[in-house]
Tab-separated table of C-alpha atoms in Angstrom:
chain	number	residue	atom	x	y	z
A	1	MET	CA	117.009	46.389	37.951
A	2	THR	CA	113.668	48.241	37.923
A	3	LYS	CA	113.063	50.441	40.935
A	4	GLN	CA	109.930	49.481	42.849
A	5	LYS	CA	107.200	52.110	42.863
A	6	PRO	CA	106.284	53.756	46.181
A	7	ILE	CA	103.198	52.527	48.029
A	8	TYR	CA	100.347	54.744	46.858
A	9	LEU	CA	98.370	56.188	49.782
A	10	ASP	CA	96.985	59.281	48.052
A	11	TYR	CA	93.714	58.009	46.569
A	12	ASN	CA	91.893	61.210	47.571
A	13	ALA	CA	94.139	63.067	45.121
A	14	THR	CA	93.279	60.763	42.233
A	15	THR	CA	92.583	57.122	41.492
A	16	PRO	CA	93.940	54.762	38.822
A	17	LEU	CA	91.644	53.387	36.151
A	18	THR	CA	90.256	49.948	36.902
A	19	PRO	CA	90.482	47.200	34.235
A	20	THR	CA	86.704	47.286	33.682
A	21	VAL	CA	86.826	51.028	33.001
A	22	ILE	CA	89.690	50.627	30.534
A	23	GLU	CA	87.873	47.768	28.804
A	24	ALA	CA	84.689	49.823	28.461
A	25	MET	CA	86.591	52.775	26.998
A	26	GLU	CA	88.738	50.858	24.524
A	27	PRO	CA	86.201	50.588	21.639
A	28	PHE	CA	85.672	54.359	21.762
A	29	LEU	CA	89.394	54.915	21.463
A	30	ASN	CA	89.915	52.542	18.539
A	31	THR	CA	86.622	52.057	16.715
A	32	HIS	CA	83.606	54.208	17.593
A	33	PHE	CA	84.813	57.715	16.769
A	34	GLY	CA	81.541	59.243	15.627
A	35	ASN	CA	79.978	62.418	16.967
A	36	PRO	CA	77.011	61.486	19.211
A	37	SER	CA	75.061	64.412	17.746
A	38	SER	CA	75.304	62.926	14.249
A	39	THR	CA	72.107	61.226	13.090
A	40	HIS	CA	73.835	58.721	10.818
A	41	PHE	CA	75.362	55.308	11.534
A	42	TYR	CA	78.609	56.611	13.019
A	43	GLY	CA	76.862	58.715	15.631
A	44	GLN	CA	74.398	56.093	16.886
A	45	ILE	CA	76.716	53.902	18.971
A	46	PRO	CA	78.439	56.897	20.661
A	47	GLN	CA	75.032	58.432	21.392
A	48	ASP	CA	73.737	55.193	22.908
A	49	ALA	CA	76.935	54.885	24.952
A	50	VAL	CA	76.566	58.394	26.373
A	51	GLU	CA	72.954	57.743	27.361
A	52	ASN	CA	73.856	54.403	28.912
A	53	ALA	CA	76.569	56.112	30.958
A	54	ARG	CA	74.059	58.767	32.018
A	55	SER	CA	71.765	56.041	33.339
A	56	LEU	CA	74.621	54.354	35.225
A	57	VAL	CA	75.696	57.592	36.901
A	58	ALA	CA	72.077	58.337	37.783
A	59	GLN	CA	71.667	54.894	39.349
A	60	LEU	CA	74.754	55.424	41.509
A	61	ILE	CA	73.244	58.485	43.196
A	62	ASN	CA	69.532	57.517	42.917
A	63	ALA	CA	68.685	60.150	40.345
A	64	SER	CA	66.884	60.120	36.999
A	65	PRO	CA	69.023	60.073	33.827
A	66	GLY	CA	67.541	63.392	32.706
A	67	GLU	CA	68.931	65.018	35.861
A	68	ILE	CA	72.559	64.203	34.959
A	69	VAL	CA	74.700	66.623	32.956
A	70	PHE	CA	78.207	65.545	31.959
A	71	THR	CA	81.025	68.030	32.535
A	72	SER	CA	84.819	68.130	32.408
A	73	GLY	CA	85.082	67.349	36.126
A	74	GLY	CA	84.193	68.423	39.635
A	75	THR	CA	85.487	71.953	39.175
A	76	GLU	CA	83.250	72.649	36.195
A	77	SER	CA	80.298	71.021	37.948
A	78	ASN	CA	80.758	73.300	40.962
A	79	ASN	CA	81.086	76.358	38.727
A	80	MET	CA	77.994	75.383	36.771
A	81	ALA	CA	75.955	74.865	39.925
A	82	ILE	CA	76.994	77.917	41.920
A	83	ARG	CA	77.349	80.446	39.124
A	84	GLY	CA	74.293	79.039	37.381
A	85	VAL	CA	72.106	79.569	40.450
A	86	ALA	CA	73.597	82.999	41.140
A	87	LYS	CA	72.622	84.119	37.631
A	88	ALA	CA	69.223	82.448	37.551
A	89	LEU	CA	68.095	83.747	40.950
A	90	SER	CA	69.792	87.155	41.007
A	91	VAL	CA	66.400	88.890	41.077
A	92	LYS	CA	65.397	86.979	44.217
A	93	GLY	CA	68.605	87.630	46.108
A	94	LYS	CA	72.374	87.786	46.114
A	95	HIS	CA	73.326	85.903	49.264
A	96	ILE	CA	75.159	82.560	49.231
A	97	ILE	CA	76.295	80.495	52.221
A	98	THR	CA	79.218	78.088	52.219
A	99	SER	CA	81.679	76.644	54.744
A	100	ALA	CA	85.270	77.289	55.771
A	101	VAL	CA	86.435	73.836	54.627
A	102	GLU	CA	85.319	73.791	51.002
A	103	HIS	CA	87.539	72.850	48.069
A	104	PRO	CA	88.957	75.764	46.018
A	105	ALA	CA	86.548	74.717	43.248
A	106	VAL	CA	83.855	76.198	45.515
A	107	THR	CA	85.701	78.895	47.453
A	108	GLU	CA	87.202	80.492	44.348
A	109	VAL	CA	83.818	80.548	42.627
A	110	CYS	CA	82.349	82.310	45.661
A	111	ARG	CA	85.251	84.770	45.685
A	112	TYR	CA	84.573	85.566	42.032
A	113	LEU	CA	80.875	86.091	42.720
A	114	GLU	CA	81.689	88.482	45.547
A	115	GLN	CA	83.388	90.659	42.955
A	116	GLN	CA	80.110	90.592	41.012
A	117	GLY	CA	78.113	91.908	43.985
A	118	VAL	CA	77.072	88.625	45.603
A	119	GLU	CA	77.371	88.479	49.399
A	120	VAL	CA	78.965	85.248	50.635
A	121	THR	CA	78.760	84.049	54.231
A	122	VAL	CA	81.379	81.468	55.247
A	123	LEU	CA	80.272	79.316	58.176
A	124	PRO	CA	82.884	78.111	60.685
A	125	VAL	CA	83.407	74.451	61.550
A	126	ASP	CA	83.974	72.664	64.835
A	127	GLN	CA	87.151	70.866	65.915
A	128	TYR	CA	86.263	67.952	63.634
A	129	GLY	CA	85.625	70.085	60.569
A	130	ALA	CA	81.825	69.864	60.690
A	131	VAL	CA	79.280	72.637	60.160
A	132	SER	CA	76.620	73.168	62.828
A	133	PRO	CA	73.036	73.077	61.496
A	134	SER	CA	72.125	75.720	64.078
A	135	ASP	CA	74.790	78.045	62.660
A	136	LEU	CA	73.232	77.631	59.235
A	137	GLN	CA	69.768	78.275	60.660
A	138	LYS	CA	70.940	81.592	62.134
A	139	THR	CA	72.640	82.689	58.910
A	140	LEU	CA	69.853	82.069	56.396
A	141	ARG	CA	68.054	85.196	55.181
A	142	PRO	CA	65.119	85.987	52.883
A	143	ASP	CA	67.609	86.898	50.141
A	144	THR	CA	69.656	83.680	50.504
A	145	ILE	CA	69.487	81.840	47.205
A	146	LEU	CA	71.981	79.001	47.663
A	147	VAL	CA	73.839	77.000	50.294
A	148	SER	CA	76.872	75.028	49.094
A	149	MET	CA	78.444	72.515	51.485
A	150	MET	CA	80.681	69.589	50.563
A	151	HIS	CA	79.445	66.104	51.425
A	152	ALA	CA	82.794	64.863	52.740
A	153	ASN	CA	86.028	66.752	53.197
A	154	ASN	CA	88.905	65.877	50.903
A	155	GLU	CA	91.586	66.433	53.562
A	156	VAL	CA	90.232	65.050	56.843
A	157	GLY	CA	87.302	63.012	55.540
A	158	THR	CA	84.667	64.503	57.860
A	159	ILE	CA	81.141	63.902	56.560
A	160	GLN	CA	78.822	66.879	56.840
A	161	PRO	CA	75.204	66.485	58.076
A	162	ILE	CA	73.910	67.229	54.594
A	163	LYS	CA	70.388	65.932	55.149
A	164	SER	CA	69.811	68.276	58.102
A	165	LEU	CA	71.514	71.177	56.347
A	166	SER	CA	69.422	70.774	53.193
A	167	GLU	CA	66.169	70.547	55.179
A	168	ILE	CA	66.964	73.794	56.983
A	169	THR	CA	67.916	75.421	53.684
A	170	HIS	CA	64.689	74.410	51.976
A	171	GLN	CA	62.598	75.676	54.898
A	172	ALA	CA	64.132	79.069	54.177
A	173	GLY	CA	63.293	78.815	50.473
A	174	ALA	CA	66.849	78.461	49.173
A	175	LEU	CA	68.547	75.810	47.026
A	176	PHE	CA	71.181	73.390	48.294
A	177	HIS	CA	74.299	72.231	46.424
A	178	THR	CA	76.837	69.679	47.603
A	179	ASP	CA	80.276	68.855	46.250
A	180	ALA	CA	80.310	65.059	46.493
A	181	ALA	CA	83.571	64.484	44.617
A	182	GLN	CA	85.207	62.715	47.565
A	183	SER	CA	82.216	60.792	48.884
A	184	THR	CA	80.778	59.236	45.723
A	185	GLY	CA	81.845	55.598	45.484
A	186	LYS	CA	83.136	55.465	49.076
A	187	ILE	CA	79.910	55.874	51.022
A	188	PRO	CA	76.240	55.849	49.948
A	189	VAL	CA	75.335	59.008	48.035
A	190	ASP	CA	71.580	59.248	47.524
A	191	VAL	CA	70.236	62.570	46.288
A	192	GLU	CA	66.733	61.774	47.554
A	193	ASP	CA	67.932	60.888	51.044
A	194	LEU	CA	70.296	63.865	51.196
A	195	GLY	CA	67.611	66.181	49.835
A	196	VAL	CA	69.993	68.169	47.644
A	197	ASP	CA	69.069	70.196	44.575
A	198	LEU	CA	72.478	70.027	42.921
A	199	LEU	CA	75.363	67.593	43.362
A	200	SER	CA	78.829	67.580	41.796
A	201	LEU	CA	81.003	64.542	41.202
A	202	ALA	CA	84.411	63.985	39.618
A	203	GLY	CA	85.398	60.940	37.590
A	204	HIS	CA	89.021	60.691	38.671
A	205	LYS	CA	88.067	60.254	42.336
A	206	LEU	CA	85.945	57.277	41.245
A	207	TYR	CA	88.462	55.171	39.235
A	208	ALA	CA	87.376	56.890	36.022
A	209	PRO	CA	89.574	59.166	33.871
A	210	LYS	CA	90.625	62.699	34.700
A	211	GLY	CA	88.725	65.317	32.736
A	212	VAL	CA	85.180	64.033	33.161
A	213	GLY	CA	82.538	64.619	35.803
A	214	ALA	CA	78.838	65.207	36.236
A	215	LEU	CA	76.381	67.602	37.780
A	216	TYR	CA	73.064	66.405	39.160
A	217	ILE	CA	70.343	69.023	38.723
A	218	ARG	CA	67.087	68.097	40.416
A	219	SER	CA	64.128	68.092	38.031
A	220	GLY	CA	62.457	71.496	38.127
A	221	VAL	CA	65.535	73.397	39.324
A	222	LYS	CA	66.462	76.143	36.883
A	223	ILE	CA	70.057	77.325	36.515
A	224	ASP	CA	71.507	79.627	33.884
A	225	ARG	CA	74.178	78.386	31.510
A	226	ILE	CA	77.723	79.574	32.070
A	227	MET	CA	78.945	78.369	28.645
A	228	PHE	CA	77.378	79.047	25.266
A	229	GLY	CA	77.349	77.043	22.080
A	230	ALA	CA	75.224	74.284	20.599
A	231	GLY	CA	72.510	72.363	22.432
A	232	GLN	CA	74.316	69.340	23.828
A	233	GLU	CA	73.526	67.921	27.281
A	234	MET	CA	69.882	68.942	27.151
A	235	ASN	CA	70.947	72.475	26.257
A	236	ARG	CA	72.732	72.861	29.604
A	237	ARG	CA	76.378	72.279	28.684
A	238	PRO	CA	77.418	72.950	25.075
A	239	GLY	CA	80.266	71.192	23.313
A	240	THR	CA	80.694	67.802	21.663
A	241	GLU	CA	80.532	65.156	24.387
A	242	ASN	CA	83.767	63.543	25.566
A	243	VAL	CA	82.407	60.109	24.670
A	244	LEU	CA	85.538	58.142	25.603
A	245	GLU	CA	85.672	59.470	29.149
A	246	ILE	CA	81.918	59.600	29.665
A	247	VAL	CA	81.863	55.870	28.901
A	248	GLY	CA	84.657	55.439	31.454
A	249	LEU	CA	82.682	57.364	34.071
A	250	GLY	CA	79.632	55.217	33.398
A	251	ALA	CA	81.639	52.019	33.832
A	252	ALA	CA	83.173	53.367	37.051
A	253	ALA	CA	79.721	54.295	38.367
A	254	GLU	CA	78.391	50.824	37.569
A	255	SER	CA	81.321	49.220	39.380
A	256	ALA	CA	80.933	51.539	42.376
A	257	SER	CA	77.240	50.681	42.658
A	258	ALA	CA	77.926	46.932	42.575
A	259	THR	CA	80.841	46.934	45.025
A	260	LEU	CA	80.096	49.841	47.378
A	261	GLN	CA	79.708	47.888	50.615
A	262	LYS	CA	82.641	45.617	49.831
A	263	ASN	CA	84.884	48.558	49.017
A	264	LYS	CA	83.720	50.528	52.035
A	265	ALA	CA	84.665	47.627	54.334
A	266	HIS	CA	88.050	47.238	52.649
A	267	PHE	CA	88.794	50.962	52.892
A	268	LYS	CA	87.964	51.027	56.594
A	269	ALA	CA	90.024	47.914	57.333
A	270	MET	CA	93.094	49.350	55.595
A	271	ARG	CA	92.676	52.817	57.101
A	272	ASP	CA	92.239	51.442	60.623
A	273	ARG	CA	95.185	49.061	60.200
A	274	LEU	CA	97.379	52.024	59.298
A	275	HIS	CA	96.134	54.094	62.230
A	276	ALA	CA	96.493	51.228	64.695
A	277	GLY	CA	100.018	50.519	63.481
A	278	LEU	CA	101.088	54.113	64.000
A	279	GLN	CA	99.408	54.264	67.401
A	280	ALA	CA	101.138	51.075	68.549
A	281	ALA	CA	104.598	52.263	67.550
A	282	LEU	CA	104.557	55.960	68.436
A	283	PRO	CA	103.889	57.715	71.775
A	284	SER	CA	100.327	58.992	72.071
A	285	ASP	CA	101.567	62.509	72.728
A	286	GLN	CA	103.210	62.563	69.279
A	287	LEU	CA	100.157	61.560	67.248
A	288	ARG	CA	96.874	63.378	66.656
A	289	LEU	CA	93.864	62.355	64.543
A	290	ASN	CA	92.274	65.179	62.548
A	291	GLY	CA	88.656	64.886	61.479
A	292	HIS	CA	85.715	63.164	63.105
A	293	PRO	CA	86.714	59.801	64.632
A	294	GLU	CA	83.579	58.111	63.257
A	295	LYS	CA	81.720	60.392	60.837
A	296	ARG	CA	84.406	60.440	58.157
A	297	LEU	CA	85.254	58.726	54.917
A	298	PRO	CA	86.257	55.084	55.452
A	299	ASN	CA	89.442	55.506	53.421
A	300	THR	CA	90.835	58.731	54.895
A	301	LEU	CA	93.358	59.089	57.729
A	302	ASN	CA	94.576	62.609	58.467
A	303	ILE	CA	97.293	62.544	61.109
A	304	SER	CA	99.452	65.220	62.710
A	305	PHE	CA	102.908	64.346	63.997
A	306	LYS	CA	103.819	66.791	66.766
A	307	ASP	CA	106.757	69.135	66.103
A	308	ILE	CA	107.492	67.423	62.777
A	309	GLU	CA	107.345	69.295	59.459
A	310	ALA	CA	105.080	67.428	57.059
A	311	ASN	CA	107.074	68.172	53.933
A	312	VAL	CA	110.308	67.020	55.620
A	313	LEU	CA	108.644	63.757	56.643
A	314	LEU	CA	107.192	63.145	53.179
A	315	ASN	CA	110.549	63.865	51.547
A	316	LYS	CA	112.118	61.303	53.855
A	317	ILE	CA	109.647	58.562	52.942
A	318	GLN	CA	108.880	59.480	49.310
A	319	ASP	CA	110.815	56.569	47.827
A	320	VAL	CA	108.585	54.111	49.696
A	321	VAL	CA	105.290	55.879	50.491
A	322	ALA	CA	103.305	58.485	48.524
A	323	ALA	CA	100.969	60.663	50.616
A	324	SER	CA	99.944	64.340	50.889
A	325	ALA	CA	101.000	67.114	53.246
A	326	GLY	CA	98.507	69.327	55.053
A	327	ALA	CA	101.093	72.038	55.673
A	328	ALA	CA	104.154	73.456	53.979
A	329	CYS	CA	107.081	74.946	55.862
A	330	HIS	CA	109.386	77.476	54.207
A	331	ALA	CA	112.157	79.243	56.119
A	332	ASP	CA	110.454	80.621	59.249
A	333	GLN	CA	106.939	80.423	57.858
A	334	VAL	CA	104.391	77.633	58.028
A	335	ARG	CA	101.557	77.504	55.476
A	336	VAL	CA	98.801	75.404	56.982
A	337	SER	CA	95.910	74.237	54.788
A	338	ASP	CA	92.707	76.240	55.079
A	339	VAL	CA	90.896	73.156	56.378
A	340	ILE	CA	93.375	72.505	59.198
A	341	ALA	CA	93.377	76.219	60.032
A	342	ALA	CA	89.559	76.322	60.117
A	343	MET	CA	89.609	73.413	62.574
A	344	ARG	CA	91.954	75.452	64.784
A	345	VAL	CA	94.601	72.742	65.043
A	346	PRO	CA	97.491	74.108	67.184
A	347	ILE	CA	100.541	75.032	65.104
A	348	GLU	CA	102.854	72.496	66.746
A	349	TRP	CA	100.514	69.829	65.415
A	350	ALA	CA	99.272	71.546	62.263
A	351	LYS	CA	102.710	71.838	60.652
A	352	GLY	CA	103.108	68.065	60.817
A	353	THR	CA	99.804	67.165	59.134
A	354	VAL	CA	99.815	64.295	56.639
A	355	ARG	CA	96.865	62.802	54.759
A	356	PHE	CA	96.945	59.086	54.006
A	357	SER	CA	94.091	57.851	51.807
A	358	VAL	CA	93.705	54.197	50.846
A	359	GLY	CA	91.926	52.664	47.865
A	360	ARG	CA	90.652	49.511	46.244
A	361	MET	CA	94.154	48.330	45.355
A	362	THR	CA	95.674	48.906	48.816
A	363	THR	CA	96.891	45.707	50.521
A	364	ALA	CA	97.565	44.834	54.146
A	365	GLN	CA	101.194	44.160	53.237
A	366	GLU	CA	101.495	47.688	51.838
A	367	ILE	CA	99.954	49.150	54.977
A	368	ASP	CA	102.356	47.271	57.264
A	369	GLU	CA	105.344	48.416	55.212
A	370	ALA	CA	104.048	51.999	55.248
A	371	VAL	CA	103.714	51.878	59.030
A	372	ARG	CA	107.294	50.664	59.378
A	373	VAL	CA	108.681	53.358	57.090
A	374	VAL	CA	106.664	56.219	58.606
A	375	VAL	CA	107.490	55.194	62.185
A	376	ASN	CA	111.201	54.952	61.419
A	377	ALA	CA	111.159	58.355	59.736
A	378	VAL	CA	109.231	60.058	62.536
A	379	THR	CA	111.497	58.523	65.165
A	380	ALA	CA	114.598	59.666	63.307
A	381	LEU	CA	113.251	63.186	62.916
A	382	HIS	CA	112.399	63.425	66.619
A	383	GLU	CA	115.948	62.423	67.474
A	384	THR	CA	117.207	65.501	65.599
A	385	LEU	CA	114.981	67.938	67.505
């Protein structure tokens, strides 16, 4: 008898490929193997496919195709944006501003640049994980060259006021980059409305394959290359294009554009059903919502269970529910995520932080079963305290 798979509630970690994405990729796995840089017959279809995908990604974020550069994922896009600006504008200044809740694909880049003589200011966040525009205003300097703030947080889902932050940044004469890996495909992402100069996205958060992403570079913005080779991707990112996965990203972008409002409503319904179920079954003094109650991703529910260790809870439910911990407890030490720590969540709550993230395939039946399993596990663990 085949064991039933656990209910997947970790869509912020990665997403499965949708049938339309697989269908779009299949010919480039079996038939169209040519190099898109080749000028002969075998290169034409792959080249056309790459350019079509570029247009589809551009449409998703309201950009022009020429402003889209394909990369290996969100991490490379963030590196290209931040390091590229740091190199290109080093004569103007060496000051970069970021936030305390960024993904390591941003924080580690900034840490590296600090070793190269760049000064990095890390802005604090409020109890919801949001940056204050006034804090940014006070921190900007004549030698500030870049501000990098994520659009929506991967752990708690809080959406940053990017439009206000980018306006303030531009008034000071600096560029603005946003990591939109978690927001793209879940909420509207419009580079013109947001006013950003650079935007990173990752395919595997968007029902496309792992190993492909894109960087939006606003027309006129100059960044230095961080890789060297031939002249692919408009001479911005060398290396033979990953045609198979670029086609998959294009198909995922097309699907996200067509179904955004439908998916957004479904995400919110499933997320709220999960939250309501937990609230109805557990005492209010045992449950805490992390992140902004309204200004957050529609699919993300970050919950702390008081006096419970997150990894113990997840181990107890892992055969039925797959989710992510926001803290790890080892012996007498508790390692709380940087995001939860930056939000100053008290330790009795922080150690029991769990992120549930729903997706397109999540069903109401799965949510109800997850509620039952989580409630039973939490109740059992409290009885052992």
